[in-house]
């Protein structure tokens, strides 16, 4: 007899579970247990005698990462585990009991959910956040975002000292040499003056491996002199500001080292998951991007259709339709954010390498009137479909011309440069947004009152 275990997963407290049969009638409700082998064995023993493990369906919400060991334990017992999106179960909960919310009710709802909403059940076969490649991809995205924030704060602090420091360091503050210089506390112009030209040149030469030298030392001395001329004596606390800058620089350096170590570990995981290099054979997909796509997408064979895989990314447009009327809106963004970012970045490079993708991008920009970002979303979903097709066939990605002729990378770039260059006027027109908002060029709020005469006709009142 098919049985359904509805488990309301808790992170720190005890879980609540209810058992229902195939007709939705409860065998028992409100049992509590924790994620220990003793409690799980005791819970399994509460099933009716003679129960076939393959007929047990475990229904859970993906509550943080607490569901991962539970799903693995029940799968080892032979049960089938499905996950329910929290927003769908919340909607059904409001319908099921409008004024009540409790763990017992949640477990009962999950046990009956296969009858109430069978389309909302998704079989979970992997480890979720327990998968090393998936976890590494998310961690790489997080560390990269933190480093970008640290570099942005560092850039803002240097603006206090004046523009000469940015000119001395160049456009990229993420370079190791300026970070080492700032982390040493040398953002104090008096310290720079005391170091002198010779020691500054040696410092730059050593940390840049010969790329920087006396010319950069002269630029730093010039920036220090401009700062001292810009600020009055005693007006700005240079040592305190230099220490704040050093903190941000040390954070950026540490994050850079962590990202470097993570990249090496991710490359090993990717070689184990994709030994044939099918993902990295796709245009615009390097090792880190391939790890993000494969780690966050999971096994490409688990999707019954390519349309389902594209919908999983959240890059497909939303649809609002009723009767004969309908329109497509912005992307749904319902998928994994790391996967969506990786595909979007890969699409930006792929349309410069693959003639077929370049042709589609050219058509979307010039004929369909799409914005650059909208066109890249179309390219990203097309690229994902081709990657999954290559994965299922076990063959690497092959660059081809629009007529199907295989081409090399050099030939493909020549074809794109000859046929599919976007005119400058089209690109400029597509990048201007029509949405009304306040930006740096238009300081007036969209809701600000007009200074001109009113366009409405006032009603006159007889005296």
GROMACS .gro file of C-alpha atoms in nm:
model
  463
    1UNK     CA    1   0.000   0.000   0.000
    2UNK     CA    2   0.152   0.338  -0.099
    3UNK     CA    3   0.232   0.558   0.200
    4UNK     CA    4   0.329   0.924   0.222
    5UNK     CA    5   0.555   1.065   0.493
    6UNK     CA    6   0.516   1.439   0.528
    7UNK     CA    7   0.809   1.587   0.721
    8UNK     CA    8   0.821   1.944   0.845
    9UNK     CA    9   1.199   1.991   0.865
   10UNK     CA   10   1.342   2.204   1.146
   11UNK     CA   11   1.696   2.339   1.166
   12UNK     CA   12   1.750   2.322   1.543
   13UNK     CA   13   1.428   2.187   1.691
   14UNK     CA   14   1.278   1.840   1.641
   15UNK     CA   15   1.116   1.759   1.307
   16UNK     CA   16   0.745   1.677   1.286
   17UNK     CA   17   0.617   1.397   1.066
   18UNK     CA   18   0.276   1.264   0.964
   19UNK     CA   19   0.189   0.946   0.773
   20UNK     CA   20  -0.099   0.924   0.524
   21UNK     CA   21  -0.218   0.650   0.291
   22UNK     CA   22  -0.291   0.683  -0.081
   23UNK     CA   23  -0.641   0.820  -0.009
   24UNK     CA   24  -0.509   1.098   0.216
   25UNK     CA   25  -0.629   0.935   0.540
   26UNK     CA   26  -0.383   0.972   0.826
   27UNK     CA   27  -0.233   0.664   0.986
   28UNK     CA   28  -0.073   0.880   1.255
   29UNK     CA   29   0.024   1.247   1.287
   30UNK     CA   30   0.246   1.478   1.485
   31UNK     CA   31   0.537   1.241   1.565
   32UNK     CA   32   0.864   1.414   1.654
   33UNK     CA   33   1.218   1.305   1.576
   34UNK     CA   34   1.565   1.445   1.526
   35UNK     CA   35   1.832   1.380   1.265
   36UNK     CA   36   1.998   1.091   1.446
   37UNK     CA   37   2.028   0.731   1.339
   38UNK     CA   38   1.838   0.612   1.650
   39UNK     CA   39   1.540   0.843   1.588
   40UNK     CA   40   1.531   0.761   1.217
   41UNK     CA   41   1.533   0.385   1.283
   42UNK     CA   42   1.256   0.432   1.540
   43UNK     CA   43   1.053   0.638   1.292
   44UNK     CA   44   1.096   0.376   1.019
   45UNK     CA   45   0.974   0.106   1.258
   46UNK     CA   46   0.647   0.298   1.303
   47UNK     CA   47   0.545   0.215   0.946
   48UNK     CA   48   0.277  -0.055   0.917
   49UNK     CA   49   0.402  -0.412   0.907
   50UNK     CA   50   0.473  -0.545   0.560
   51UNK     CA   51   0.529  -0.202   0.407
   52UNK     CA   52   0.725  -0.211   0.082
   53UNK     CA   53   1.003   0.052   0.111
   54UNK     CA   54   0.970   0.135  -0.259
   55UNK     CA   55   0.607   0.243  -0.199
   56UNK     CA   56   0.702   0.499   0.066
   57UNK     CA   57   0.706   0.859  -0.061
   58UNK     CA   58   0.883   1.113   0.161
   59UNK     CA   59   0.769   1.473   0.105
   60UNK     CA   60   0.977   1.761   0.243
   61UNK     CA   61   1.045   2.129   0.195
   62UNK     CA   62   1.414   2.217   0.130
   63UNK     CA   63   1.463   2.394   0.462
   64UNK     CA   64   1.818   2.535   0.447
   65UNK     CA   65   2.051   2.231   0.442
   66UNK     CA   66   1.882   2.029   0.717
   67UNK     CA   67   1.694   1.819   0.460
   68UNK     CA   68   2.010   1.678   0.295
   69UNK     CA   69   2.101   1.403   0.550
   70UNK     CA   70   1.733   1.309   0.587
   71UNK     CA   71   1.692   1.264   0.212
   72UNK     CA   72   2.008   1.053   0.189
   73UNK     CA   73   1.897   0.828   0.479
   74UNK     CA   74   1.549   0.760   0.337
   75UNK     CA   75   1.688   0.694  -0.012
   76UNK     CA   76   1.921   0.431   0.133
   77UNK     CA   77   1.614   0.261   0.281
   78UNK     CA   78   1.454   0.244  -0.063
   79UNK     CA   79   1.202   0.526  -0.025
   80UNK     CA   80   1.147   0.792  -0.287
   81UNK     CA   81   1.217   1.150  -0.177
   82UNK     CA   82   1.051   1.456  -0.331
   83UNK     CA   83   1.098   1.823  -0.253
   84UNK     CA   84   0.822   2.081  -0.254
   85UNK     CA   85   0.891   2.451  -0.327
   86UNK     CA   86   0.812   2.644  -0.007
   87UNK     CA   87   0.599   2.902  -0.187
   88UNK     CA   88   0.367   2.633  -0.326
   89UNK     CA   89   0.320   2.460   0.006
   90UNK     CA   90   0.256   2.799   0.168
   91UNK     CA   91  -0.023   2.871  -0.079
   92UNK     CA   92  -0.181   2.533  -0.015
   93UNK     CA   93  -0.140   2.580   0.361
   94UNK     CA   94  -0.335   2.907   0.350
   95UNK     CA   95  -0.612   2.730   0.163
   96UNK     CA   96  -0.604   2.426   0.390
   97UNK     CA   97  -0.626   2.618   0.719
   98UNK     CA   98  -0.664   2.991   0.679
   99UNK     CA   99  -0.602   3.101   1.037
  100UNK     CA  100  -0.366   2.830   1.162
  101UNK     CA  101   0.003   2.762   1.121
  102UNK     CA  102   0.178   2.488   1.316
  103UNK     CA  103   0.439   2.219   1.264
  104UNK     CA  104   0.172   1.949   1.295
  105UNK     CA  105  -0.037   2.114   1.024
  106UNK     CA  106   0.270   2.149   0.801
  107UNK     CA  107   0.353   1.780   0.829
  108UNK     CA  108  -0.009   1.685   0.758
  109UNK     CA  109  -0.020   1.912   0.455
  110UNK     CA  110   0.301   1.764   0.316
  111UNK     CA  111   0.167   1.411   0.365
  112UNK     CA  112  -0.146   1.501   0.163
  113UNK     CA  113   0.034   1.709  -0.096
  114UNK     CA  114   0.074   1.423  -0.349
  115UNK     CA  115  -0.307   1.422  -0.375
  116UNK     CA  116  -0.360   1.798  -0.358
  117UNK     CA  117  -0.086   1.908  -0.596
  118UNK     CA  118   0.104   1.621  -0.762
  119UNK     CA  119   0.265   1.855  -1.017
  120UNK     CA  120   0.452   2.031  -0.738
  121UNK     CA  121   0.662   1.725  -0.645
  122UNK     CA  122   1.020   1.700  -0.764
  123UNK     CA  123   1.220   1.384  -0.712
  124UNK     CA  124   1.554   1.458  -0.548
  125UNK     CA  125   1.836   1.222  -0.648
  126UNK     CA  126   2.150   1.420  -0.567
  127UNK     CA  127   2.302   1.550  -0.248
  128UNK     CA  128   2.197   1.910  -0.302
  129UNK     CA  129   2.433   2.140  -0.105
  130UNK     CA  130   2.626   1.829  -0.005
  131UNK     CA  131   2.764   1.799  -0.360
  132UNK     CA  132   3.121   1.931  -0.363
  133UNK     CA  133   3.105   2.089  -0.711
  134UNK     CA  134   2.776   2.264  -0.643
  135UNK     CA  135   2.906   2.398  -0.312
  136UNK     CA  136   3.234   2.514  -0.470
  137UNK     CA  137   3.050   2.706  -0.742
  138UNK     CA  138   2.838   2.891  -0.487
  139UNK     CA  139   3.141   2.965  -0.269
  140UNK     CA  140   3.334   3.102  -0.568
  141UNK     CA  141   3.048   3.338  -0.651
  142UNK     CA  142   3.027   3.453  -0.288
  143UNK     CA  143   3.400   3.516  -0.253
  144UNK     CA  144   3.416   3.702  -0.584
  145UNK     CA  145   3.129   3.926  -0.475
  146UNK     CA  146   3.298   3.997  -0.141
  147UNK     CA  147   3.624   4.088  -0.314
  148UNK     CA  148   3.441   4.322  -0.553
  149UNK     CA  149   3.280   4.497  -0.257
  150UNK     CA  150   3.614   4.531  -0.081
  151UNK     CA  151   3.778   4.675  -0.392
  152UNK     CA  152   3.490   4.920  -0.435
  153UNK     CA  153   3.533   5.043  -0.077
  154UNK     CA  154   3.907   5.070  -0.132
  155UNK     CA  155   3.853   5.274  -0.446
  156UNK     CA  156   3.618   5.508  -0.258
  157UNK     CA  157   3.868   5.560   0.025
  158UNK     CA  158   4.146   5.647  -0.219
  159UNK     CA  159   3.926   5.921  -0.365
  160UNK     CA  160   3.965   6.108  -0.035
  161UNK     CA  161   4.339   6.138  -0.097
  162UNK     CA  162   4.289   6.271  -0.449
  163UNK     CA  163   4.287   6.146  -0.810
  164UNK     CA  164   4.663   6.113  -0.832
  165UNK     CA  165   4.661   5.782  -0.645
  166UNK     CA  166   4.431   5.619  -0.900
  167UNK     CA  167   4.655   5.744  -1.179
  168UNK     CA  168   4.962   5.600  -1.004
  169UNK     CA  169   4.804   5.258  -0.950
  170UNK     CA  170   4.637   5.229  -1.288
  171UNK     CA  171   4.280   5.131  -1.362
  172UNK     CA  172   4.283   4.791  -1.189
  173UNK     CA  173   4.310   4.798  -0.811
  174UNK     CA  174   4.280   4.420  -0.801
  175UNK     CA  175   4.644   4.399  -0.909
  176UNK     CA  176   4.863   4.242  -0.642
  177UNK     CA  177   5.122   4.522  -0.637
  178UNK     CA  178   4.893   4.815  -0.537
  179UNK     CA  179   4.717   4.591  -0.283
  180UNK     CA  180   5.051   4.500  -0.126
  181UNK     CA  181   5.150   4.866  -0.120
  182UNK     CA  182   4.827   4.976   0.047
  183UNK     CA  183   4.820   4.680   0.286
  184UNK     CA  184   5.161   4.789   0.419
  185UNK     CA  185   5.007   5.117   0.536
  186UNK     CA  186   5.173   5.329   0.267
  187UNK     CA  187   4.860   5.529   0.186
  188UNK     CA  188   4.995   5.801   0.419
  189UNK     CA  189   5.159   6.069   0.199
  190UNK     CA  190   5.412   6.149   0.470
  191UNK     CA  191   5.518   5.783   0.481
  192UNK     CA  192   5.558   5.780   0.103
  193UNK     CA  193   5.779   6.089   0.121
  194UNK     CA  194   5.997   5.931   0.392
  195UNK     CA  195   6.040   5.611   0.192
  196UNK     CA  196   6.193   5.796  -0.097
  197UNK     CA  197   6.229   5.713  -0.463
  198UNK     CA  198   6.481   5.431  -0.429
  199UNK     CA  199   6.296   5.227  -0.168
  200UNK     CA  200   5.964   5.277  -0.342
  201UNK     CA  201   6.114   5.153  -0.669
  202UNK     CA  202   6.257   4.843  -0.497
  203UNK     CA  203   5.920   4.772  -0.331
  204UNK     CA  204   5.735   4.799  -0.662
  205UNK     CA  205   5.993   4.593  -0.849
  206UNK     CA  206   5.989   4.310  -0.593
  207UNK     CA  207   5.611   4.273  -0.557
  208UNK     CA  208   5.539   4.314  -0.928
  209UNK     CA  209   5.816   4.075  -1.037
  210UNK     CA  210   5.982   4.344  -1.241
  211UNK     CA  211   5.672   4.488  -1.405
  212UNK     CA  212   5.681   4.806  -1.195
  213UNK     CA  213   5.983   5.022  -1.127
  214UNK     CA  214   6.107   5.379  -1.099
  215UNK     CA  215   5.834   5.531  -1.311
  216UNK     CA  216   5.567   5.402  -1.072
  217UNK     CA  217   5.771   5.524  -0.776
  218UNK     CA  218   5.775   5.872  -0.930
  219UNK     CA  219   5.398   5.856  -0.982
  220UNK     CA  220   5.343   5.761  -0.616
  221UNK     CA  221   5.565   6.046  -0.497
  222UNK     CA  222   5.375   6.285  -0.721
  223UNK     CA  223   5.039   6.158  -0.582
  224UNK     CA  224   5.164   6.208  -0.225
  225UNK     CA  225   5.274   6.564  -0.303
  226UNK     CA  226   4.936   6.646  -0.462
  227UNK     CA  227   4.756   6.514  -0.153
  228UNK     CA  228   4.962   6.732   0.079
  229UNK     CA  229   4.887   7.033  -0.139
  230UNK     CA  230   4.517   6.948  -0.156
  231UNK     CA  231   4.463   6.920   0.221
  232UNK     CA  232   4.562   7.176   0.480
  233UNK     CA  233   4.804   7.089   0.760
  234UNK     CA  234   4.625   6.886   1.030
  235UNK     CA  235   4.292   6.885   0.846
  236UNK     CA  236   4.296   6.514   0.753
  237UNK     CA  237   4.417   6.234   0.980
  238UNK     CA  238   4.646   6.054   0.733
  239UNK     CA  239   4.756   5.764   0.961
  240UNK     CA  240   4.398   5.675   1.051
  241UNK     CA  241   4.286   5.684   0.688
  242UNK     CA  242   4.589   5.480   0.583
  243UNK     CA  243   4.500   5.213   0.840
  244UNK     CA  244   4.142   5.190   0.709
  245UNK     CA  245   4.277   5.154   0.357
  246UNK     CA  246   4.523   4.888   0.474
  247UNK     CA  247   4.239   4.684   0.627
  248UNK     CA  248   4.046   4.681   0.300
  249UNK     CA  249   4.360   4.595   0.104
  250UNK     CA  250   4.444   4.305   0.335
  251UNK     CA  251   4.089   4.173   0.304
  252UNK     CA  252   4.110   4.191  -0.076
  253UNK     CA  253   4.446   4.011  -0.073
  254UNK     CA  254   4.315   3.735   0.153
  255UNK     CA  255   4.005   3.688  -0.061
  256UNK     CA  256   4.223   3.671  -0.372
  257UNK     CA  257   4.430   3.391  -0.219
  258UNK     CA  258   4.115   3.203  -0.113
  259UNK     CA  259   3.970   3.231  -0.463
  260UNK     CA  260   4.296   3.105  -0.613
  261UNK     CA  261   4.298   2.797  -0.386
  262UNK     CA  262   3.930   2.736  -0.456
  263UNK     CA  263   3.989   2.754  -0.832
  264UNK     CA  264   4.253   2.482  -0.808
  265UNK     CA  265   4.020   2.257  -0.609
  266UNK     CA  266   3.731   2.330  -0.845
  267UNK     CA  267   3.943   2.230  -1.146
  268UNK     CA  268   4.006   1.889  -0.987
  269UNK     CA  269   3.635   1.840  -0.917
  270UNK     CA  270   3.544   1.940  -1.272
  271UNK     CA  271   3.789   1.692  -1.426
  272UNK     CA  272   3.630   1.416  -1.219
  273UNK     CA  273   3.274   1.516  -1.315
  274UNK     CA  274   3.352   1.591  -1.682
  275UNK     CA  275   3.660   1.389  -1.781
  276UNK     CA  276   3.595   1.437  -2.153
  277UNK     CA  277   3.582   1.817  -2.123
  278UNK     CA  278   3.244   1.845  -2.294
  279UNK     CA  279   3.141   2.160  -2.107
  280UNK     CA  280   3.470   2.342  -2.158
  281UNK     CA  281   3.451   2.264  -2.532
  282UNK     CA  282   3.154   2.502  -2.559
  283UNK     CA  283   3.236   2.859  -2.666
  284UNK     CA  284   3.265   3.108  -2.381
  285UNK     CA  285   3.279   2.832  -2.115
  286UNK     CA  286   3.608   2.806  -1.924
  287UNK     CA  287   3.683   2.588  -1.621
  288UNK     CA  288   3.521   2.810  -1.356
  289UNK     CA  289   3.212   2.878  -1.569
  290UNK     CA  290   3.181   2.507  -1.653
  291UNK     CA  291   3.199   2.417  -1.284
  292UNK     CA  292   2.925   2.669  -1.206
  293UNK     CA  293   2.700   2.537  -1.485
  294UNK     CA  294   2.747   2.168  -1.406
  295UNK     CA  295   2.748   2.214  -1.029
  296UNK     CA  296   2.435   2.428  -1.007
  297UNK     CA  297   2.246   2.256  -1.290
  298UNK     CA  298   2.310   1.903  -1.164
  299UNK     CA  299   2.288   1.599  -1.387
  300UNK     CA  300   2.166   1.726  -1.727
  301UNK     CA  301   2.000   1.389  -1.792
  302UNK     CA  302   1.749   1.448  -1.511
  303UNK     CA  303   1.548   1.689  -1.729
  304UNK     CA  304   1.278   1.527  -1.939
  305UNK     CA  305   1.302   1.803  -2.200
  306UNK     CA  306   1.532   2.086  -2.300
  307UNK     CA  307   1.249   2.330  -2.236
  308UNK     CA  308   1.242   2.218  -1.873
  309UNK     CA  309   1.617   2.278  -1.844
  310UNK     CA  310   1.580   2.627  -1.989
  311UNK     CA  311   1.297   2.705  -1.748
  312UNK     CA  312   1.517   2.587  -1.459
  313UNK     CA  313   1.766   2.865  -1.532
  314UNK     CA  314   1.507   3.141  -1.487
  315UNK     CA  315   1.625   3.310  -1.808
  316UNK     CA  316   1.305   3.236  -1.999
  317UNK     CA  317   1.052   3.521  -2.026
  318UNK     CA  318   0.746   3.522  -1.806
  319UNK     CA  319   0.406   3.485  -1.975
  320UNK     CA  320   0.085   3.668  -1.892
  321UNK     CA  321  -0.191   3.526  -2.113
  322UNK     CA  322  -0.569   3.510  -2.100
  323UNK     CA  323  -0.791   3.406  -2.387
  324UNK     CA  324  -0.659   3.553  -2.710
  325UNK     CA  325  -0.442   3.810  -2.538
  326UNK     CA  326  -0.093   3.746  -2.403
  327UNK     CA  327   0.243   3.906  -2.364
  328UNK     CA  328   0.590   3.803  -2.255
  329UNK     CA  329   0.759   3.993  -1.975
  330UNK     CA  330   1.096   3.997  -1.805
  331UNK     CA  331   1.284   3.674  -1.718
  332UNK     CA  332   1.122   3.469  -1.445
  333UNK     CA  333   1.448   3.445  -1.241
  334UNK     CA  334   1.309   3.136  -1.068
  335UNK     CA  335   1.619   2.927  -1.116
  336UNK     CA  336   1.958   2.922  -0.950
  337UNK     CA  337   2.122   3.267  -0.944
  338UNK     CA  338   2.477   3.132  -0.979
  339UNK     CA  339   2.376   2.922  -1.281
  340UNK     CA  340   2.198   3.219  -1.436
  341UNK     CA  341   2.502   3.442  -1.391
  342UNK     CA  342   2.740   3.182  -1.536
  343UNK     CA  343   2.523   3.128  -1.845
  344UNK     CA  344   2.478   3.500  -1.901
  345UNK     CA  345   2.853   3.563  -1.887
  346UNK     CA  346   2.923   3.264  -2.111
  347UNK     CA  347   2.668   3.389  -2.365
  348UNK     CA  348   2.847   3.724  -2.386
  349UNK     CA  349   3.164   3.548  -2.499
  350UNK     CA  350   2.999   3.272  -2.704
  351UNK     CA  351   2.828   3.512  -2.944
  352UNK     CA  352   3.178   3.643  -3.033
  353UNK     CA  353   3.303   3.291  -3.117
  354UNK     CA  354   3.013   3.086  -3.258
  355UNK     CA  355   2.879   3.215  -3.595
  356UNK     CA  356   2.534   3.063  -3.539
  357UNK     CA  357   2.498   3.236  -3.203
  358UNK     CA  358   2.636   3.557  -3.351
  359UNK     CA  359   2.376   3.538  -3.628
  360UNK     CA  360   2.097   3.498  -3.374
  361UNK     CA  361   2.229   3.784  -3.163
  362UNK     CA  362   2.254   4.003  -3.475
  363UNK     CA  363   1.895   3.922  -3.573
  364UNK     CA  364   1.762   3.992  -3.223
  365UNK     CA  365   1.940   4.328  -3.207
  366UNK     CA  366   1.878   4.457  -3.558
  367UNK     CA  367   1.547   4.301  -3.660
  368UNK     CA  368   1.364   4.212  -3.339
  369UNK     CA  369   1.471   4.531  -3.163
  370UNK     CA  370   1.587   4.357  -2.848
  371UNK     CA  371   1.800   4.515  -2.579
  372UNK     CA  372   2.154   4.379  -2.539
  373UNK     CA  373   2.068   4.203  -2.211
  374UNK     CA  374   1.750   4.054  -2.353
  375UNK     CA  375   1.938   3.921  -2.655
  376UNK     CA  376   2.202   3.764  -2.430
  377UNK     CA  377   1.929   3.585  -2.233
  378UNK     CA  378   1.813   3.425  -2.558
  379UNK     CA  379   2.171   3.329  -2.642
  380UNK     CA  380   2.223   3.184  -2.293
  381UNK     CA  381   1.925   2.948  -2.316
  382UNK     CA  382   2.030   2.838  -2.666
  383UNK     CA  383   2.383   2.773  -2.543
  384UNK     CA  384   2.252   2.568  -2.251
  385UNK     CA  385   2.037   2.356  -2.483
  386UNK     CA  386   2.340   2.279  -2.699
  387UNK     CA  387   2.556   2.196  -2.398
  388UNK     CA  388   2.297   1.948  -2.269
  389UNK     CA  389   2.263   1.795  -2.616
  390UNK     CA  390   2.642   1.750  -2.634
  391UNK     CA  391   2.643   1.600  -2.283
  392UNK     CA  392   2.376   1.345  -2.371
  393UNK     CA  393   2.551   1.253  -2.695
  394UNK     CA  394   2.892   1.235  -2.526
  395UNK     CA  395   3.047   1.458  -2.793
  396UNK     CA  396   3.230   1.791  -2.767
  397UNK     CA  397   3.084   2.116  -2.896
  398UNK     CA  398   3.156   2.177  -3.266
  399UNK     CA  399   3.171   2.528  -3.410
  400UNK     CA  400   2.978   2.553  -3.735
  401UNK     CA  401   2.884   2.815  -3.988
  402UNK     CA  402   2.517   2.899  -4.042
  403UNK     CA  403   2.504   2.646  -4.327
  404UNK     CA  404   2.633   2.368  -4.099
  405UNK     CA  405   2.993   2.365  -4.221
  406UNK     CA  406   3.246   2.295  -3.939
  407UNK     CA  407   3.485   2.586  -3.884
  408UNK     CA  408   3.784   2.665  -3.666
  409UNK     CA  409   3.793   2.942  -3.408
  410UNK     CA  410   3.992   3.169  -3.642
  411UNK     CA  411   3.747   3.109  -3.927
  412UNK     CA  412   3.451   3.164  -3.695
  413UNK     CA  413   3.587   3.499  -3.576
  414UNK     CA  414   3.646   3.606  -3.935
  415UNK     CA  415   3.290   3.512  -4.032
  416UNK     CA  416   3.147   3.709  -3.739
  417UNK     CA  417   3.360   4.013  -3.816
  418UNK     CA  418   3.248   4.003  -4.180
  419UNK     CA  419   2.873   3.943  -4.139
  420UNK     CA  420   2.744   4.000  -3.787
  421UNK     CA  421   2.888   4.325  -3.653
  422UNK     CA  422   2.618   4.533  -3.483
  423UNK     CA  423   2.601   4.888  -3.625
  424UNK     CA  424   2.696   5.155  -3.373
  425UNK     CA  425   2.368   5.342  -3.409
  426UNK     CA  426   2.169   5.023  -3.342
  427UNK     CA  427   2.374   4.938  -3.033
  428UNK     CA  428   2.344   5.293  -2.901
  429UNK     CA  429   1.967   5.289  -2.958
  430UNK     CA  430   1.921   4.951  -2.791
  431UNK     CA  431   2.121   5.048  -2.482
  432UNK     CA  432   1.905   5.349  -2.403
  433UNK     CA  433   1.624   5.254  -2.169
  434UNK     CA  434   1.279   5.399  -2.197
  435UNK     CA  435   1.190   5.344  -1.833
  436UNK     CA  436   1.139   5.664  -1.637
  437UNK     CA  437   1.374   5.680  -1.342
  438UNK     CA  438   1.619   5.906  -1.166
  439UNK     CA  439   1.981   5.858  -1.270
  440UNK     CA  440   2.304   6.056  -1.261
  441UNK     CA  441   2.210   6.252  -1.572
  442UNK     CA  442   1.854   6.323  -1.468
  443UNK     CA  443   1.841   6.424  -1.104
  444UNK     CA  444   1.472   6.505  -1.104
  445UNK     CA  445   1.250   6.243  -0.948
  446UNK     CA  446   0.986   6.091  -1.180
  447UNK     CA  447   0.719   6.201  -0.935
  448UNK     CA  448   0.848   6.558  -0.896
  449UNK     CA  449   0.587   6.828  -0.963
  450UNK     CA  450   0.605   7.005  -1.294
  451UNK     CA  451   0.727   7.368  -1.307
  452UNK     CA  452   0.530   7.448  -1.619
  453UNK     CA  453   0.165   7.537  -1.659
  454UNK     CA  454  -0.095   7.276  -1.581
  455UNK     CA  455  -0.229   7.071  -1.869
  456UNK     CA  456  -0.552   6.987  -1.690
  457UNK     CA  457  -0.862   7.197  -1.748
  458UNK     CA  458  -0.978   7.349  -1.423
  459UNK     CA  459  -1.351   7.370  -1.357
  460UNK     CA  460  -1.488   7.718  -1.313
  461UNK     CA  461  -1.737   7.800  -1.041
  462UNK     CA  462  -1.999   8.062  -1.090
  463UNK     CA  463  -1.965   8.352  -0.852
   0.00000   0.00000   0.00000
